[in-house]
Short mmCIF file of C-alpha atoms in Angstrom, two decimals:
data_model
loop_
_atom_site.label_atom_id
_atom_site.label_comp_id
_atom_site.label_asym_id
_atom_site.label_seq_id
_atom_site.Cartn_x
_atom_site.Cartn_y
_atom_site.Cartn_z
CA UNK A 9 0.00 0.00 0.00
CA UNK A 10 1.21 3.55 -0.94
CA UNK A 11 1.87 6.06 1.54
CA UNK A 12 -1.11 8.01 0.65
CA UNK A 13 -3.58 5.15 1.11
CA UNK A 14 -1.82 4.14 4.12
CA UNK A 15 -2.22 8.00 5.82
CA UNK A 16 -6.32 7.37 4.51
CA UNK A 17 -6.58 3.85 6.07
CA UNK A 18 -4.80 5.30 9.78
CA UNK A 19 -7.31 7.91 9.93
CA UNK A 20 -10.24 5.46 9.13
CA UNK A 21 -8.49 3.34 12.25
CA UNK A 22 -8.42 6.74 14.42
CA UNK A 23 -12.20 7.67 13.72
CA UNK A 24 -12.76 4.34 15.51
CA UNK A 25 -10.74 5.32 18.71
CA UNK A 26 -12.26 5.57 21.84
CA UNK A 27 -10.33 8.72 23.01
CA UNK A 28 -13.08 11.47 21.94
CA UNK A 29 -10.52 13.79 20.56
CA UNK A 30 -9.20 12.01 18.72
CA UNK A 31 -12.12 10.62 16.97
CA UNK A 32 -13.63 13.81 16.41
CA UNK A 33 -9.86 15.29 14.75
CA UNK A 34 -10.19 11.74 12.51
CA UNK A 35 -13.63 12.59 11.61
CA UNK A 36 -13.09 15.80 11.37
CA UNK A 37 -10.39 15.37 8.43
CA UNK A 38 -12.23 12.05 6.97
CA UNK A 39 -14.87 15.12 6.51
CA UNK A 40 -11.86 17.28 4.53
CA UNK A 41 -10.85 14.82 2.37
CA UNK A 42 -14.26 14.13 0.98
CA UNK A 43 -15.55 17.55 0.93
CA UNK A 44 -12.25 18.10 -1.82
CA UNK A 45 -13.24 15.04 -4.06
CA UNK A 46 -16.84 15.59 -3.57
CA UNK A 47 -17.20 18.60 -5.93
CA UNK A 48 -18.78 20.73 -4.10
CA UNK A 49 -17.99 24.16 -3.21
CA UNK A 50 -14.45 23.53 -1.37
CA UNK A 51 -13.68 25.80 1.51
CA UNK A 52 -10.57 27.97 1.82
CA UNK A 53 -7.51 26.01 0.96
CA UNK A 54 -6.12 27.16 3.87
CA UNK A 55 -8.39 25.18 6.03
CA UNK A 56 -7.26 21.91 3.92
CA UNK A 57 -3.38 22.43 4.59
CA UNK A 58 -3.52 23.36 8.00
CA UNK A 59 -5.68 19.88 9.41
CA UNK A 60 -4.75 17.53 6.57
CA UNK A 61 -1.27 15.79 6.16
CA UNK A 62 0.60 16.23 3.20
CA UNK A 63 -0.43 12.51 2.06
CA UNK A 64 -4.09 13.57 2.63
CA UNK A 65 -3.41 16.96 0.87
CA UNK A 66 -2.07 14.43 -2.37
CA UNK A 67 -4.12 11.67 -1.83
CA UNK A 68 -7.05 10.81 -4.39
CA UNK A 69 -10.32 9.10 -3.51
CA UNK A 70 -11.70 7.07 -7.11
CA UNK A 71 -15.64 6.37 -6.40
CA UNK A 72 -14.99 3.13 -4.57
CA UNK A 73 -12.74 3.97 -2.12
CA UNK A 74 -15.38 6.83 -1.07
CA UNK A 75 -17.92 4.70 -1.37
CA UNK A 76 -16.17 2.39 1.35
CA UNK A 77 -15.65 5.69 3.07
CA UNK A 78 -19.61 5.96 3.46
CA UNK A 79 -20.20 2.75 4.56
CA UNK A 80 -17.64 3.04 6.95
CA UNK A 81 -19.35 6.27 8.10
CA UNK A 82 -22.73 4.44 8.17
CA UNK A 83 -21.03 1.72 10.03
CA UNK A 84 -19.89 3.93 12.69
CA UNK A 85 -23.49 5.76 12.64
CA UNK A 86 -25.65 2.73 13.22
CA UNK A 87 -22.83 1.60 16.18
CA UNK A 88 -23.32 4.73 18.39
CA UNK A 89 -26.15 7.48 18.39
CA UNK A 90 -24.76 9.09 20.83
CA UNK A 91 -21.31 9.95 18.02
CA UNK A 92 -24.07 9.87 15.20
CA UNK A 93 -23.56 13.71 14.61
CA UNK A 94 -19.99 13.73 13.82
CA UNK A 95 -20.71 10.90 11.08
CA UNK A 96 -23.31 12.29 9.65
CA UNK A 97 -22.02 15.52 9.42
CA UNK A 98 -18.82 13.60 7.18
CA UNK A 99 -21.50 11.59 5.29
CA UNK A 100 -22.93 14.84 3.64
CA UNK A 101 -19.26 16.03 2.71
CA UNK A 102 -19.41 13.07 0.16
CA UNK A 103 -20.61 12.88 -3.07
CA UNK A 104 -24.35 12.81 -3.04
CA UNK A 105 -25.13 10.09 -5.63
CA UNK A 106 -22.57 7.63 -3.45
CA UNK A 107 -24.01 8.64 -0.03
CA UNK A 108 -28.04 9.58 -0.96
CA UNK A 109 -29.34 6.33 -0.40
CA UNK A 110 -26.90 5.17 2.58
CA UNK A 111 -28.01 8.43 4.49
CA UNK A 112 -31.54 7.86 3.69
CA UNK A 113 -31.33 4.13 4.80
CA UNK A 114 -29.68 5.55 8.18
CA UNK A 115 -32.78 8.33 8.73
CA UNK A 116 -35.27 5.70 8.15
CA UNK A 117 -33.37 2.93 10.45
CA UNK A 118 -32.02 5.53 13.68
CA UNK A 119 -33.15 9.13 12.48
CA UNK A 120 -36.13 8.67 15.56
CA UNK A 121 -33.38 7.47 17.66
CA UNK A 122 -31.30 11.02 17.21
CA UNK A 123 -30.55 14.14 19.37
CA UNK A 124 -31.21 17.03 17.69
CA UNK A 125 -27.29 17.76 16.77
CA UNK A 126 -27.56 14.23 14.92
CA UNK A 127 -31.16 15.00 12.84
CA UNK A 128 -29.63 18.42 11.97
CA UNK A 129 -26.69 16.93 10.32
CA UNK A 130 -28.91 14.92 8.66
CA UNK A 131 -31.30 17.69 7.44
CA UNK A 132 -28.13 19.51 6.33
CA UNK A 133 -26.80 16.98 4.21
CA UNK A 134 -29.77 15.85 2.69
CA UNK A 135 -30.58 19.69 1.71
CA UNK A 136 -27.01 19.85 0.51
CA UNK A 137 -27.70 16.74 -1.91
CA UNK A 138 -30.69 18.28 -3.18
CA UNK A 139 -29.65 21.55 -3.94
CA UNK A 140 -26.39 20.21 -5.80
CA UNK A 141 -29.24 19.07 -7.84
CA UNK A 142 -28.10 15.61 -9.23
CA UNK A 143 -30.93 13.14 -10.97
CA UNK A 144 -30.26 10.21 -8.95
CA UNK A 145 -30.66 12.36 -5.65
CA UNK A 146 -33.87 13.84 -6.54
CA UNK A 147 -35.03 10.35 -7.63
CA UNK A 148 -34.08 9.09 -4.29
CA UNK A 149 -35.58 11.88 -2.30
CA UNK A 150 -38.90 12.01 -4.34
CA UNK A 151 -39.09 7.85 -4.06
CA UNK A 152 -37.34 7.53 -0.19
CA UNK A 153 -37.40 11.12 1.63
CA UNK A 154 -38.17 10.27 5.03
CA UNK A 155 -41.10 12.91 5.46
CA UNK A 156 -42.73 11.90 8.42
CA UNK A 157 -39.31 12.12 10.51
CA UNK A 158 -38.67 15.75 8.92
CA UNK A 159 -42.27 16.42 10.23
CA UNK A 160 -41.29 15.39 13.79
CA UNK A 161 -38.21 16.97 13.31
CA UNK A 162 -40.04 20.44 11.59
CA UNK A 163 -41.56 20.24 15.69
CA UNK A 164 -38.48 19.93 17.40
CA UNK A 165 -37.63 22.48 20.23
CA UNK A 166 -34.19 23.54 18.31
CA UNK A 167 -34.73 26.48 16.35
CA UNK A 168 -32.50 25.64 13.58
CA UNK A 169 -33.35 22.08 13.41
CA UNK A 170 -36.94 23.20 13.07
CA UNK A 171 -36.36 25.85 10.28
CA UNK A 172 -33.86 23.71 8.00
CA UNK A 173 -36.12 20.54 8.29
CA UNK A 174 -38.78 22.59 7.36
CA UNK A 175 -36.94 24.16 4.49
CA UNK A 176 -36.46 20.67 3.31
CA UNK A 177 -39.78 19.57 3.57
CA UNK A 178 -40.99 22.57 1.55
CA UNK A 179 -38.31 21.39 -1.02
CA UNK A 180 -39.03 18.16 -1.13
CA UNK A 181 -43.22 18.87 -1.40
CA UNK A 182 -42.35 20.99 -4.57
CA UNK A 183 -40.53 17.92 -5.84
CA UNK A 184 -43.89 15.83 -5.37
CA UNK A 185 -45.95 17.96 -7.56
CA UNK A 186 -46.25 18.24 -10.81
CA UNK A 187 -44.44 21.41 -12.32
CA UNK A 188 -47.53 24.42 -13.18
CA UNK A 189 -48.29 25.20 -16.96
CA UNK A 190 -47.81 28.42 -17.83
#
């Protein structure tokens, strides 16, 4: 194994750590790395080369090895709601059409089960999917979206909870009607 893939595997083993810090740091760069290959809007580069390794800062995720990446994330997910919202919140840096239906499996399997930091992450990353705009995620929202959980989640005491999964409900409604003549 190259050194590259080695420094990607060691921080896959450190997200699975029981010291909290340093789960959260591995989590926090497994987020970095797929936010870059994701293409999305990337964040300053600064923020890349001052918490990623030069190996991360080189290496190159192909579709399967992020693809392993979310199930790994799901994995640690489904193991622990009480870590869920760090997960989550690296699930929606990947690429939607690899991580749409593993995130929407996850909401309708724990979403009930999560604190509100967990169900925002969530919200997020499913509004980030949809607004990147991608056929295969507004197939899977329109076919899976979990509406019934944003609902209870549109009720929730946490203001910004509330509002986004709102937001996302309103989006996804839009999605299940038929576009107006004109």
């Amino acid at each position: 194994m190259n050194r590259l893939l080695e420094a990607w595997e060691t921080l896959l083993r450190e997200a699975t750590s029981r010291d909290f810090d340093t789960q959260q740091n591995a989590v926090f760069q497994i987020s970095l790395v797929l936010e870059r290959h994701s293409g999305g809007v990337p964040l300053p580069n600064e923020l890349y080369e001052e918490n990623l390794s030069r190996e991360l800062l080189r290496l190159t995720l192909d579709d399967k090895r992020q693809r392993e990446a979310v199930d790994f994330l799901a994995a640690m997910v489904r193991a622990n709601d009480a870590t869920a919202e760090s997960f989550l919140y690296a699930l929606g840096k990947a690429k939607p059409a690899l991580a749409i239906d593993v995130l929407l499996t996850l909401c309708h399997e724990r979403g009930a089960a999560w604190d509100d930091g967990a169900a925002y992450e969530a919200v997020s990353a499913l509004l980030t999917f949809l607004k990147r705009g991608e056929a295969v995620v507004v197939a899977a929202l329109r076919d899976r979206a979990p509406l019934a959980l944003l609902a209870a989640w549109a009720e929730r005491d946490d203001a910004l909870l509330a509002s986004t999964a709102k937001l996302l409900l309103d989006k996804l409604g839009a999605l299940q009607r038929p576009p107006e003549c004109s």
